[in-house]
Tab-separated table of C-alpha atoms in Angstrom:
chain	number	residue	atom	x	y	z
A	295	MET	CA	35.632	-33.295	-37.188
A	296	ILE	CA	39.016	-30.751	-36.972
A	297	ILE	CA	37.532	-29.408	-34.115
A	298	ASN	CA	37.083	-31.683	-32.054
A	299	LEU	CA	40.543	-33.124	-32.872
A	300	LEU	CA	41.961	-29.466	-31.423
A	301	LEU	CA	40.125	-29.562	-28.541
A	302	LEU	CA	41.201	-32.776	-27.237
A	303	PHE	CA	44.876	-31.668	-28.211
A	304	GLN	CA	44.073	-28.587	-26.116
A	305	ARG	CA	43.001	-30.689	-23.327
A	306	THR	CA	45.778	-33.079	-23.957
A	307	LEU	CA	48.271	-30.118	-23.686
A	308	ALA	CA	45.987	-28.596	-20.835
A	309	TYR	CA	46.595	-31.945	-18.987
A	310	TYR	CA	50.528	-32.045	-19.567
A	311	PHE	CA	51.247	-28.664	-18.463
A	312	SER	CA	49.188	-28.720	-15.462
A	313	THR	CA	50.845	-32.122	-13.773
A	314	LEU	CA	54.106	-29.894	-14.932
A	315	PHE	CA	53.294	-26.688	-13.350
A	316	GLU	CA	52.138	-29.009	-10.577
A	317	ARG	CA	55.505	-30.669	-10.017
A	318	PHE	CA	57.370	-27.334	-10.656
A	319	PHE	CA	55.534	-25.515	-7.575
A	320	LYS	CA	56.113	-28.579	-5.201
A	321	ARG	CA	59.237	-28.761	-5.890
A	322	ALA	CA	59.642	-24.757	-4.999
A	323	GLN	CA	57.190	-25.121	-1.861
A	324	ILE	CA	59.747	-28.182	-0.627
A	325	ASN	CA	62.495	-25.796	-0.469
A	326	GLU	CA	60.375	-22.930	0.627
A	327	THR	CA	59.754	-25.030	4.041
A	328	GLN	CA	62.933	-26.226	4.423
A	329	GLN	CA	64.618	-22.647	4.142
A	330	GLY	CA	61.649	-21.250	6.231
A	331	GLN	CA	62.507	-23.931	9.036
A	332	GLN	CA	66.156	-23.449	9.064
A	333	LEU	CA	65.458	-19.919	10.148
A	334	MET	CA	63.141	-21.033	12.209
A	335	SER	CA	65.008	-23.304	13.839
A	336	SER	CA	68.250	-20.958	13.941
A	337	SER	CA	67.081	-17.844	14.847
A	338	SER	CA	64.226	-18.998	17.650
A	339	SER	CA	66.729	-18.979	20.524
A	340	ARG	CA	67.700	-15.261	19.837
A	341	PRO	CA	65.519	-12.506	21.771
A	342	PRO	CA	64.644	-9.382	19.679
A	343	VAL	CA	66.497	-6.229	19.867
A	344	ASN	CA	63.792	-4.918	22.281
A	345	GLU	CA	60.050	-5.009	23.122
A	346	ASP	CA	59.132	-1.583	20.558
A	347	VAL	CA	60.951	-3.276	18.220
A	348	ALA	CA	59.637	-6.721	18.263
A	349	TYR	CA	56.252	-5.381	18.700
A	350	ALA	CA	56.932	-2.920	14.981
A	351	ASN	CA	57.734	-6.449	13.813
A	352	PHE	CA	54.334	-7.966	14.877
A	353	THR	CA	52.438	-4.499	13.366
A	354	LEU	CA	54.840	-4.536	10.305
A	355	PHE	CA	53.403	-9.051	9.620
A	356	GLN	CA	50.105	-7.597	10.594
A	357	LYS	CA	49.538	-4.986	7.604
A	358	ARG	CA	51.585	-7.532	5.253
A	359	SER	CA	49.316	-9.967	6.243
A	360	GLU	CA	45.899	-7.770	5.637
A	361	LYS	CA	47.632	-6.795	2.500
A	362	ALA	CA	48.248	-10.459	0.887
A	363	ARG	CA	44.165	-10.925	2.039
A	364	GLU	CA	43.325	-7.714	0.238
A	365	SER	CA	45.492	-8.471	-3.107
A	366	LEU	CA	43.548	-12.306	-2.996
A	367	ARG	CA	40.276	-10.744	-2.555
A	368	LYS	CA	40.728	-8.069	-5.204
A	369	ALA	CA	42.165	-11.213	-7.452
A	370	LEU	CA	38.989	-13.760	-7.005
A	371	GLU	CA	36.869	-10.606	-7.471
A	372	ALA	CA	38.407	-10.048	-10.823
A	373	ASP	CA	38.679	-13.902	-11.819
A	374	GLU	CA	34.791	-14.387	-11.422
A	375	THR	CA	34.044	-10.966	-13.159
A	376	ARG	CA	36.528	-10.334	-16.571
A	377	ALA	CA	37.177	-11.868	-19.276
A	378	ASN	CA	40.630	-10.685	-19.288
A	379	LYS	CA	42.889	-13.813	-17.654
A	380	LYS	CA	46.006	-12.071	-18.545
A	381	GLY	CA	45.170	-9.190	-15.586
A	382	VAL	CA	43.711	-11.580	-13.446
A	383	ILE	CA	46.899	-13.717	-13.999
A	384	LEU	CA	48.819	-10.331	-12.649
A	385	LEU	CA	46.333	-9.507	-9.587
A	386	TYR	CA	46.943	-13.268	-8.627
A	387	LYS	CA	50.850	-12.976	-9.278
A	388	SER	CA	50.875	-9.486	-7.118
A	389	ALA	CA	48.972	-11.617	-4.051
A	390	MET	CA	51.504	-14.087	-4.343
A	391	ARG	CA	54.116	-11.730	-3.894
A	392	ASP	CA	52.415	-10.246	-0.663
A	393	PHE	CA	51.522	-13.654	0.676
A	394	GLU	CA	55.639	-14.169	0.348
A	395	SER	CA	56.355	-10.517	1.994
A	396	ALA	CA	53.964	-11.794	4.942
A	397	LEU	CA	55.143	-15.370	5.284
A	398	SER	CA	58.990	-13.966	5.275
A	399	THR	CA	58.517	-12.409	9.099
A	400	ARG	CA	60.782	-14.489	11.405
A	401	LEU	CA	59.058	-15.338	14.421
A	402	SER	CA	62.032	-14.517	16.540
A	403	SER	CA	61.652	-10.692	15.325
A	404	CYS	CA	58.229	-10.387	17.190
A	405	PRO	CA	57.103	-10.714	20.902
A	406	PRO	CA	57.193	-14.110	22.311
A	407	TYR	CA	53.644	-13.730	23.442
A	408	LYS	CA	52.642	-13.647	19.659
A	409	HIS	CA	54.320	-16.307	18.946
A	410	ALA	CA	51.279	-18.813	18.412
A	411	GLU	CA	49.395	-16.034	17.080
A	412	ILE	CA	51.419	-15.496	14.422
A	413	ARG	CA	52.499	-19.004	14.011
A	414	GLN	CA	48.496	-19.593	13.408
A	415	GLN	CA	48.548	-16.741	10.779
A	416	GLN	CA	51.417	-17.773	8.923
A	417	GLU	CA	49.896	-21.082	8.454
A	418	LYS	CA	46.826	-19.861	7.129
A	419	LEU	CA	48.808	-17.221	4.351
A	420	GLY	CA	50.745	-20.484	3.603
A	421	ASN	CA	47.666	-22.196	2.584
A	422	PHE	CA	46.320	-19.039	0.772
A	423	LEU	CA	49.546	-18.849	-1.318
A	424	GLU	CA	49.334	-22.377	-2.215
A	425	SER	CA	45.726	-21.913	-3.542
A	426	VAL	CA	47.182	-18.661	-5.157
A	427	LYS	CA	49.822	-20.994	-7.009
A	428	ASP	CA	47.300	-23.286	-7.792
A	429	ARG	CA	45.283	-20.814	-9.382
A	430	LEU	CA	47.702	-19.587	-11.237
A	431	THR	CA	48.826	-23.002	-12.654
A	432	LYS	CA	45.630	-23.526	-14.101
A	433	LEU	CA	45.200	-20.106	-15.633
A	434	GLY	CA	48.675	-20.148	-16.851
A	435	LEU	CA	48.077	-23.467	-19.407
A	436	PHE	CA	45.817	-20.635	-21.433
A	437	PHE	CA	49.154	-18.377	-21.728
A	438	ILE	CA	52.018	-20.445	-22.518
A	439	ASP	CA	54.307	-18.818	-24.124
A	440	PHE	CA	56.277	-21.836	-25.302
A	441	SER	CA	59.489	-20.780	-26.096
A	442	LYS	CA	59.865	-20.367	-21.673
A	443	LEU	CA	58.543	-23.865	-21.780
A	444	PHE	CA	61.118	-25.508	-24.080
A	445	SER	CA	63.820	-23.786	-22.565
A	446	LEU	CA	63.060	-24.920	-18.799
A	447	LEU	CA	62.937	-28.618	-20.159
A	448	SER	CA	66.180	-28.480	-21.755
């Protein structure tokens, strides 16, 4: 009886906090999207300094994208095989930072003939980032620091 009540309480808390974190991440994502659109619109008219710099920026974008995908692969593999979810959360956070780094590449700093490819890759990376945030939200429910949560709410 007590165990059933505890399980019900845990599920209720999980639902409450998942909706809370979902709202928080969506609000943060909307702000990031607006900032990204402002950067894209304000800087897209300027050409890069020269072709070598532009191609170096494109190469850097490719390396960051590959690193982000590799970080996500490691996090997913650990999520499926490890029982220690705290370590998995750290791997997902690392992947999230890598995705944000790749997404921070400005389109105008790369060669114009690569813009379509970069846009397409950034859209995919953005979807991966959203998936990572969703998974972190679900995993985070098990390791909530209530003092931090209550300070956020007040």
